[in-house]
Tab-separated table of C-alpha atoms and ligand atoms in Angstrom:
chain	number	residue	atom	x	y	z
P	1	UNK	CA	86.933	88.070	115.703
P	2	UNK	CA	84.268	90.459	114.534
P	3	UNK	CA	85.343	93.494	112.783
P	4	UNK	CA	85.525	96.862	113.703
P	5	UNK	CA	83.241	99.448	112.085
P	6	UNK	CA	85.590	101.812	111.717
P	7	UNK	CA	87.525	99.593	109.628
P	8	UNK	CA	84.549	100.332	106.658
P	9	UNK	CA	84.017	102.712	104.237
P	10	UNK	CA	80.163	102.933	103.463
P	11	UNK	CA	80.441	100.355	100.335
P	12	UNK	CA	82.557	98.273	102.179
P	13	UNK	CA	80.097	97.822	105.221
P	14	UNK	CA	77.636	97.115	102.669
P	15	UNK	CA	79.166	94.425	100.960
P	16	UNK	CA	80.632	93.559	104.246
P	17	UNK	CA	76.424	92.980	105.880
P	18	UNK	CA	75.757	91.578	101.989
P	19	UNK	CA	78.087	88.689	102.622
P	20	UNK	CA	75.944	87.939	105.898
P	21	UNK	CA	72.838	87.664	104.335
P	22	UNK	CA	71.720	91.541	105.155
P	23	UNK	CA	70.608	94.528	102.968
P	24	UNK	CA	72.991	96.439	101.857
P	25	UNK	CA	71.412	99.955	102.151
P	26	UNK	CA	71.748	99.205	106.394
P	27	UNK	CA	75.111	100.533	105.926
P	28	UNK	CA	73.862	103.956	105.717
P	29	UNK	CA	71.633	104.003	108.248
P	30	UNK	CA	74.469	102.406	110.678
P	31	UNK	CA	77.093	105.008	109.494
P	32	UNK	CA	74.405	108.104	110.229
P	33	UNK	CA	73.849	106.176	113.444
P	34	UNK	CA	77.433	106.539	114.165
P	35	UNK	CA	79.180	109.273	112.664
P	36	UNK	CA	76.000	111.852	112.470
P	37	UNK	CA	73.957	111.015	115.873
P	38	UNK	CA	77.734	109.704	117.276
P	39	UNK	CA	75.225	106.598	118.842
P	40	UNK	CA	77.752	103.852	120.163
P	41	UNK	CA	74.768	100.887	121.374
P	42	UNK	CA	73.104	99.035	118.305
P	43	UNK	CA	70.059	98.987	120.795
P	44	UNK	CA	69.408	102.970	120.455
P	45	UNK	CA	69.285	102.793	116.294
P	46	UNK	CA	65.285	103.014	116.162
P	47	UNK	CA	65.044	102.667	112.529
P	48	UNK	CA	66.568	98.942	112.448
P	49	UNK	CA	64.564	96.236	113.438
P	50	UNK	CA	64.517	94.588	116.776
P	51	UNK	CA	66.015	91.326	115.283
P	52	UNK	CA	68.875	93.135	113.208
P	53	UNK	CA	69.465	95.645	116.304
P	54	UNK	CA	69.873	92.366	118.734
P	55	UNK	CA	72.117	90.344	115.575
P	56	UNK	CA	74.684	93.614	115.549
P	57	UNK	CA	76.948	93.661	118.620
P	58	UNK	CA	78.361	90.132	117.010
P	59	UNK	CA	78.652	91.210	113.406
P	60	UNK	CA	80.506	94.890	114.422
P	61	UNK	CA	82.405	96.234	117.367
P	62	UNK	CA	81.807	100.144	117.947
P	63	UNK	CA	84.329	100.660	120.620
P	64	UNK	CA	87.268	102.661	120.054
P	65	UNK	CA	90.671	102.944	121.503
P	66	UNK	CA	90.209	103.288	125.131
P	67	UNK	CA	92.513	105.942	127.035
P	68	UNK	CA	95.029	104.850	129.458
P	69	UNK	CA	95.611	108.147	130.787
P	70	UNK	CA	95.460	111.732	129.992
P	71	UNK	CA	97.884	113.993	130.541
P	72	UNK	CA	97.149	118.317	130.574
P	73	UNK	CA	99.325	120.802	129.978
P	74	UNK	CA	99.774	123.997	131.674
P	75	UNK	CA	99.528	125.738	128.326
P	76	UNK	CA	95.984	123.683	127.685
P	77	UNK	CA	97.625	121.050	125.590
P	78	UNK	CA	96.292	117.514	126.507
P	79	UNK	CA	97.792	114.137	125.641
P	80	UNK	CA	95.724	110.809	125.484
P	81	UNK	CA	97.312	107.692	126.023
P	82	UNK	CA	94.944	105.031	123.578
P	83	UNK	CA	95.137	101.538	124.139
P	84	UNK	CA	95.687	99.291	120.749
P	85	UNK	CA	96.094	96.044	122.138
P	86	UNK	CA	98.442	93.620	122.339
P	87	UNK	CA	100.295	95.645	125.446
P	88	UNK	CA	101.210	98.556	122.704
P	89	UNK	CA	99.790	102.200	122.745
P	90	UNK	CA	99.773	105.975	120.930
P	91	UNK	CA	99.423	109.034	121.965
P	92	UNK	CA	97.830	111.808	120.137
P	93	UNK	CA	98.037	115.273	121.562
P	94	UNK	CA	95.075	117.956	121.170
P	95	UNK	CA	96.397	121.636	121.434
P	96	UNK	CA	94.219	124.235	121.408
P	97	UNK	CA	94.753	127.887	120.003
P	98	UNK	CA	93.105	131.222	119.211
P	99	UNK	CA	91.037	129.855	116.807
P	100	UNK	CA	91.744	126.290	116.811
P	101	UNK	CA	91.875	123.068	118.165
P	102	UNK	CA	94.167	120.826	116.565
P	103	UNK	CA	94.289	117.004	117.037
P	104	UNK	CA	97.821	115.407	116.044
P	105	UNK	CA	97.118	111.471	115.665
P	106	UNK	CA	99.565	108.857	115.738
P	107	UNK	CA	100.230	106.289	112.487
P	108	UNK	CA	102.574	103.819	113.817
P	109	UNK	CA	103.229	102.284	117.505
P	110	UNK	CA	106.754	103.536	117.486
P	111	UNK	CA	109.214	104.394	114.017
P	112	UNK	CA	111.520	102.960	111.711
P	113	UNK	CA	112.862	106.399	110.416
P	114	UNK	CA	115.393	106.622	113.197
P	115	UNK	CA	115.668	110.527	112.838
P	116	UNK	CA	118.282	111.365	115.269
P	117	UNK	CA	116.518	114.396	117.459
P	118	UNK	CA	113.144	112.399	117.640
P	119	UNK	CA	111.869	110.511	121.016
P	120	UNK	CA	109.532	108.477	119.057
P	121	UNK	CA	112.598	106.808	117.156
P	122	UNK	CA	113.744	105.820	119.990
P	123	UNK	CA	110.887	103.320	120.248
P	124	UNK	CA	111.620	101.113	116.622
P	125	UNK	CA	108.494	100.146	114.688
P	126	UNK	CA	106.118	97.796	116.375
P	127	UNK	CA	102.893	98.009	114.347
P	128	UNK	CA	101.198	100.125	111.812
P	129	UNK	CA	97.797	101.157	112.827
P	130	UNK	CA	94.896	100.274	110.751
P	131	UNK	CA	92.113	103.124	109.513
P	132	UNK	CA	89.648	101.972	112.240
P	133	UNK	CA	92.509	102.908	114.958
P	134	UNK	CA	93.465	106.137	113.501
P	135	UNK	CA	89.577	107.474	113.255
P	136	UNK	CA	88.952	106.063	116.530
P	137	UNK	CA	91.611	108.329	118.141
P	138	UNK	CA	89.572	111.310	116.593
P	139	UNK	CA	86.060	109.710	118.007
P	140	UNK	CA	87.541	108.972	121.226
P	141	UNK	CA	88.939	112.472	121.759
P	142	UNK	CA	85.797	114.336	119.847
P	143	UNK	CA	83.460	112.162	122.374
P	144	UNK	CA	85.609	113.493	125.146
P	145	UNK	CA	85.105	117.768	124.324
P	146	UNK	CA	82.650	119.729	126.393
P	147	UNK	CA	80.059	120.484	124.231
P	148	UNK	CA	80.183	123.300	121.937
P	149	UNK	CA	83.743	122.415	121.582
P	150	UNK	CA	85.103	120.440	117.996
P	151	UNK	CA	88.311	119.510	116.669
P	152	UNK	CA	88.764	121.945	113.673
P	153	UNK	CA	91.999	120.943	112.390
P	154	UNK	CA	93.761	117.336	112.355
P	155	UNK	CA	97.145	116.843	111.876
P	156	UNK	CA	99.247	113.388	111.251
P	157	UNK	CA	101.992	114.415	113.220
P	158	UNK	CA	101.820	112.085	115.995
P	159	UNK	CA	103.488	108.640	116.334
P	160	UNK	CA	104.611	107.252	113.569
P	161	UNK	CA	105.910	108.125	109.613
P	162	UNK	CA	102.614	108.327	107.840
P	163	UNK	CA	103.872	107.598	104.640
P	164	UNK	CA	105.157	104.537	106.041
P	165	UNK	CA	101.579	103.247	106.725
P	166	UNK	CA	99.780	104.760	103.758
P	167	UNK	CA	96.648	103.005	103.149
P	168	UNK	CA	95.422	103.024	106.034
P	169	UNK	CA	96.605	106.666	106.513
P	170	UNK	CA	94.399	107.499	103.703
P	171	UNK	CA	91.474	105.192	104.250
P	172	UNK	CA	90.955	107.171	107.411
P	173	UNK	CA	91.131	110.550	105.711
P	174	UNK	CA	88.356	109.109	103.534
P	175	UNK	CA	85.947	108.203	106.390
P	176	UNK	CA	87.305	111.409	107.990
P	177	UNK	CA	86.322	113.313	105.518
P	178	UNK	CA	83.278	111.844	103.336
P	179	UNK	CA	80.351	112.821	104.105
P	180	UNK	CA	79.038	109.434	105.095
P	181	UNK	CA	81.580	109.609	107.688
P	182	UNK	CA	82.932	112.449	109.594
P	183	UNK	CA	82.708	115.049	107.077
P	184	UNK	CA	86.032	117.109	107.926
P	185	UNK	CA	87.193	119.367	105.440
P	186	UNK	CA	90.441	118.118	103.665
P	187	UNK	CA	91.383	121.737	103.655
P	188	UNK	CA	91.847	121.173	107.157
P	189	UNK	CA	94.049	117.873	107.338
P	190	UNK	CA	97.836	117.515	107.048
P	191	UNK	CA	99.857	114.517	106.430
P	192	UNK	CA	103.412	115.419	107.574
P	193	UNK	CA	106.346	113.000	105.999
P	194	UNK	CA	109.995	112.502	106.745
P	195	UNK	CA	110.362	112.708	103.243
P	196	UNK	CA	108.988	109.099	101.376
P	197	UNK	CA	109.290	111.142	98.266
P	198	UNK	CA	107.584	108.133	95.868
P	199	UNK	CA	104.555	108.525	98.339
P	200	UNK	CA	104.021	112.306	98.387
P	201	UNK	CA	101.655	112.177	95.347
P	202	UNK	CA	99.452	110.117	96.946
P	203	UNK	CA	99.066	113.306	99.612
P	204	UNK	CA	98.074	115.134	96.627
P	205	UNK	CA	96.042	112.746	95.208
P	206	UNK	CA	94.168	112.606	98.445
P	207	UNK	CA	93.793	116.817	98.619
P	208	UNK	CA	94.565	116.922	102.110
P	209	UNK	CA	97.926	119.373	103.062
P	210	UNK	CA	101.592	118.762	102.576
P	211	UNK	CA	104.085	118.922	105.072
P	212	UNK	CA	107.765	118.016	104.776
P	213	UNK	CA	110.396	117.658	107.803
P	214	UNK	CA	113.172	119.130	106.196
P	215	UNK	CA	115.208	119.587	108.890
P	216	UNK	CA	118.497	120.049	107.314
P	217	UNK	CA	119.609	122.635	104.125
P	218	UNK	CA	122.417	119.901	102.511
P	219	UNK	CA	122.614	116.317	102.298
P	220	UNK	CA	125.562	116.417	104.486
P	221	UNK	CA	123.585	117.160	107.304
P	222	UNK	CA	120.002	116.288	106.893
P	223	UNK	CA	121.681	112.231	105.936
P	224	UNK	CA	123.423	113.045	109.288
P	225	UNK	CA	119.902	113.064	111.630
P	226	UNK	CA	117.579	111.778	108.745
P	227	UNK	CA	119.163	108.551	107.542
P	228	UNK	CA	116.163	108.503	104.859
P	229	UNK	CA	117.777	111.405	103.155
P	230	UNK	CA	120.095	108.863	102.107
P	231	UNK	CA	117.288	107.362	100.163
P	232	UNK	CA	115.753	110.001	98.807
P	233	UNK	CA	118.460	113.280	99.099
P	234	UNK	CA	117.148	116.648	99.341
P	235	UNK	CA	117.006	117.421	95.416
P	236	UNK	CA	114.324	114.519	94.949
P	237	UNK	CA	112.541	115.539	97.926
P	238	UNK	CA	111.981	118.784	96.442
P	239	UNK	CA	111.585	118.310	93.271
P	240	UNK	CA	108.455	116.028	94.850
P	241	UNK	CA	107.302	119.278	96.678
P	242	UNK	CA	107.576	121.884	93.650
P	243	UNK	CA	105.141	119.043	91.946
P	244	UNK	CA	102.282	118.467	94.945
P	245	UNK	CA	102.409	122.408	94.680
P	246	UNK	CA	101.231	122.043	91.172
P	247	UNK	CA	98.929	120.044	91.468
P	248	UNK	CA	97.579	120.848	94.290
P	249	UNK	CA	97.976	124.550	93.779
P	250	UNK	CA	98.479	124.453	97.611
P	251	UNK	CA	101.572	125.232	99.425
P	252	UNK	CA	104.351	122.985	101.468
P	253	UNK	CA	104.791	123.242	104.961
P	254	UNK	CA	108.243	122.707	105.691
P	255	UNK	CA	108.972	122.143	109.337
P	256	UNK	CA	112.507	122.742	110.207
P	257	UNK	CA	114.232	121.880	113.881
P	258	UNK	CA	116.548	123.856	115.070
P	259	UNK	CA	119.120	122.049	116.791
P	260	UNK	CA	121.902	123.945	118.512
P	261	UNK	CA	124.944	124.051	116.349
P	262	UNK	CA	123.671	121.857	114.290
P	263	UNK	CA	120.924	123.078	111.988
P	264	UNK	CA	120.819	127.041	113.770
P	265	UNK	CA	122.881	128.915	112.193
P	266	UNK	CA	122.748	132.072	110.082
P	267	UNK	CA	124.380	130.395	106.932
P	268	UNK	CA	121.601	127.673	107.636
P	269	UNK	CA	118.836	130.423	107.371
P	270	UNK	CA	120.002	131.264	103.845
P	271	UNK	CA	120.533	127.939	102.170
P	272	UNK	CA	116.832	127.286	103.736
P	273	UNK	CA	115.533	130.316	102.271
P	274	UNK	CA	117.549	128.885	98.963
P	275	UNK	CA	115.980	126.223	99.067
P	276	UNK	CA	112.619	126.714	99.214
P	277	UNK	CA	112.304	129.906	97.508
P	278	UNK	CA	111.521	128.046	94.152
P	279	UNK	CA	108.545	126.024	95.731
P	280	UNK	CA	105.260	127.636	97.147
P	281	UNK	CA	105.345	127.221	101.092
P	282	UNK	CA	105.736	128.275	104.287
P	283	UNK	CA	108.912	127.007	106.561
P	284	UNK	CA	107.487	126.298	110.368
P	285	UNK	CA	110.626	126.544	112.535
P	286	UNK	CA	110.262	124.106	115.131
P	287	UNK	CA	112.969	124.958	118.285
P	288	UNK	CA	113.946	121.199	119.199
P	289	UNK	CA	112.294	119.979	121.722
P	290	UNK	CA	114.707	117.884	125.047
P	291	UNK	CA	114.135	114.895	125.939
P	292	UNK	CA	116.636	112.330	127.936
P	293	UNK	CA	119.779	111.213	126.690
P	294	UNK	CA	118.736	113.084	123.069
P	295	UNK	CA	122.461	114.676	122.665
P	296	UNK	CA	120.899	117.490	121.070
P	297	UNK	CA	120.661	121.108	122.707
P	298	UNK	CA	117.676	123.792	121.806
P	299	UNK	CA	119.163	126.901	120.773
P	300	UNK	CA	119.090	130.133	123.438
P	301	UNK	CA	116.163	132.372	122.369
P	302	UNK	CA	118.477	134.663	121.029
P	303	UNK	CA	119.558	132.288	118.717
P	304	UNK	CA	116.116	131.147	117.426
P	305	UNK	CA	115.104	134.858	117.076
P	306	UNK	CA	118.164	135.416	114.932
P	307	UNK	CA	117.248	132.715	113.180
P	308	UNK	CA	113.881	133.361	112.302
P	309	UNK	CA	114.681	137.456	111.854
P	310	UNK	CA	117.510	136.385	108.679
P	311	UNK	CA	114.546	134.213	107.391
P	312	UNK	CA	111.722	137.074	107.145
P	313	UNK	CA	114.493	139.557	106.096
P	314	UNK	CA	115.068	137.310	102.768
P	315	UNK	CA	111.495	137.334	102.172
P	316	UNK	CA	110.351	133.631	103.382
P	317	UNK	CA	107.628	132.871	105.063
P	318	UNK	CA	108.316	131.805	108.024
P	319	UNK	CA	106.170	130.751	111.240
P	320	UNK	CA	107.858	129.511	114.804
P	321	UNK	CA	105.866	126.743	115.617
P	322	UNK	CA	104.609	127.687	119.609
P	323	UNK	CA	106.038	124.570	121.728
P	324	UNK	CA	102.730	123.434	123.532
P	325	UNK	CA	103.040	120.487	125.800
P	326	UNK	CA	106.497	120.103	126.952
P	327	UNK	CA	105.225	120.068	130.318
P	328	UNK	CA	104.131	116.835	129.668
P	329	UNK	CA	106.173	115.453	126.837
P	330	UNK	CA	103.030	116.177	124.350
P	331	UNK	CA	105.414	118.579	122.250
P	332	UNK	CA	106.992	117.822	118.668
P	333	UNK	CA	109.367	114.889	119.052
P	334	UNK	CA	108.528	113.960	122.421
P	335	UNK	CA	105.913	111.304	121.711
P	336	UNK	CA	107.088	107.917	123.018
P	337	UNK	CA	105.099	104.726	124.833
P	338	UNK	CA	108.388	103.442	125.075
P	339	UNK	CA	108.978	104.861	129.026
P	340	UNK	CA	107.142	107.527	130.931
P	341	UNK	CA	109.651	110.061	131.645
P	342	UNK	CA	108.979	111.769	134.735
P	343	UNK	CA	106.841	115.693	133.892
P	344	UNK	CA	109.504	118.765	133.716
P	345	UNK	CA	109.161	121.575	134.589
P	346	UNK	CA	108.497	124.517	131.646
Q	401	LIG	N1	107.122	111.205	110.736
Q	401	LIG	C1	106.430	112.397	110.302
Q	401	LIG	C2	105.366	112.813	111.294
Q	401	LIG	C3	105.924	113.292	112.626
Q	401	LIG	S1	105.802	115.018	112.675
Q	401	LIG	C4	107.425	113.493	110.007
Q	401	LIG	O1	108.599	113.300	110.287
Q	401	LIG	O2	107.050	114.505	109.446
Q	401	LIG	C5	106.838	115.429	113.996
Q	401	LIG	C6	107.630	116.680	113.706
Q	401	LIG	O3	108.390	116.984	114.880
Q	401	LIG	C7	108.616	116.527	112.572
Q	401	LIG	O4	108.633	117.677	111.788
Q	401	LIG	C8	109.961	116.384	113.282
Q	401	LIG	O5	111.005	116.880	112.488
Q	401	LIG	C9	109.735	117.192	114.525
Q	401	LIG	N2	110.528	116.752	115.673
Q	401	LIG	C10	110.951	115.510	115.956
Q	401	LIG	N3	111.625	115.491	117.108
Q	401	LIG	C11	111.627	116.758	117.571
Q	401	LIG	C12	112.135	117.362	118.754
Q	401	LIG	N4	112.757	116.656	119.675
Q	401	LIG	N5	111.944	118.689	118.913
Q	401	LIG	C13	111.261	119.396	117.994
Q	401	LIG	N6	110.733	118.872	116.889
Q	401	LIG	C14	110.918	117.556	116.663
């Protein structure tokens, strides 16, 4: 089967056409072809020869992920629904906002991290997406804007544990971001992680953004809907954050869920604030979102205000993530191929 080029980095394509007899500085003209002028047919790339240009659809496949389906929000959320053979498919969710328009990709058809409030978990691990498939959901959707319209932030928050899949997580950041390739600012791309703590320095090796599902303020209860606490418990987790802040001179994100009597709770406010006082960040309180058969509730308004008012009284920093999407099960946690629940209503 012939490869696909977004599979390559720019030396890799070259060595790649050296092994088939070709010259190796082709690579860059194909890449500015693709990622620059965003040309999909060999037969448009004037500079090649006639020969080479005819030789290229069976040495590289430019197609990427098709949709299945798009889904939009009320709120202007859309979800896109990629093919990735084999009968299996992601979703990645673009949600626009004042001043941004943030694409949340998908790592992994389905999860092996079984965290207890999360749809996707539902769906166990079928297959870790390469590079090529996680750029391609970013081409597929960029091709798809009206023009004058770009993606300005991308966040791995979709499908999938990222850390669970992490070279090809951060090959595609590399052809994301190198300038032979997309050329998106790191600055601009998070890698959000259940918590594989040996992995996190590879997010700061890469010098894209941190952020951490925290999700619970003890061991007790974060082992309770995150069984990988029990791998790596809360102190190693953090101790991993306080360094990636170090290094990276950047701060955490930590997203925390609040589930209704569960993780909501005034007391739970201040051990969070406890927690993360020590380590630059900001805490993104994420009300959890419903979806069937989940056994978790999302807190009354009242509660979540409450919640978020203890936090900025001790100081924190603290953000409530705006739930775009639930509509059409695009919001945090609701990702699944699994089944197509029917739309609710918001
Ligand atoms: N596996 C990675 C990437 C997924 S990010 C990670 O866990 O970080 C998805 C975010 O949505 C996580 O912070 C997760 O805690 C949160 N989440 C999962 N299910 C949710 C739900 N039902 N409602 C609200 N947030 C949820």
């Amino acid at each position: 089967m012939k490869p696909s080029f977004f599979e390559f980095t720019l030396d890799e394509l070259k060595g790649h056409l050296q092994s088939l007899g070709k010259e190796g500085f082709r690579s860059q003209q194909l890449f500015r072809w693709v990622y620059q002028m965003r040309v999909s047919d060999f037969s448009q790339m004037t500079n090649l020869s006639k020969d080479f240009r005819r030789e290229l659809p069976e040495m590289l496949d430019l197609s990427v992920p098709r949709v299945l389906t798009e889904a939009k929000s009320l709120d202007g959320t859309r979800k896109f629904l990629f093919d990735v053979g084999e009968g299996q498919s992601v979703e990645s969710v673009l949600i626009p906002s004042k001043d941004r328009l943030t694409l949340c990709v998908s790592s992994e058809v389905g999860c092996n991290m079984a965290c207890k409030f999360c749809y996707t978990a539902k769906q166990k691990l079928k297959r870790r997406l390469s590079a090529g498939e996680i750029v391609g959901q970013f081409l597929a959707v960029a091709d798809r804007l009206p023009e004058g319209q770009r993606i300005t932030n991308i966040v791995f928050m979709g499908m999938g544990e990222p850390l669970d899949n992490p070279d090809a997580v951060f090959k595609s950041v590399e052809i994301l971001h190198s300038p032979w390739g997309v050329g998106f600012s790191k600055r601009k791309v998070t890698v959000s992680t259940s918590g594989i703590v040996p992995l996190i320095p590879r997010v700061t090796e890469a010098g894209v953004r941190l952020a951490v599902s925290l999700n619970g303020v003890n061991d007790d209860v974060r082992s309770r809907i995150m069984p990988i606490n029990k791998r790596w418990p809360i102190a190693e987790l953090m101790k991993a954050c306080r360094q990636h802040t170090e290094e990276s001179g950047d701060r955490v994100t930590f997203e925390y869920v609040l589930l209704k009597d569960v993780t909501d709770s005034l007391e739970d406010a201040r051990a969070l604030y406890r927690l993360t006082r020590s380590v630059p960040c900001k805490i993104n309180i994420i009300p959890f979102n419903e979806h069937p058969n989940s056994g978790f509730h999302r807190p009354s308004e009242a509660r979540i205000e409450r919640f978020q008012e203890e936090l900025m009284r001790l100081g924190a920093h603290v953000l409530r993530r705006k739930t775009m999407g639930r509509d059409i099960y695009a919001a945090c946690g609701q990702l699944t191929t699994a089944a197509n629940p029917a739309p609710i209503a918001l």
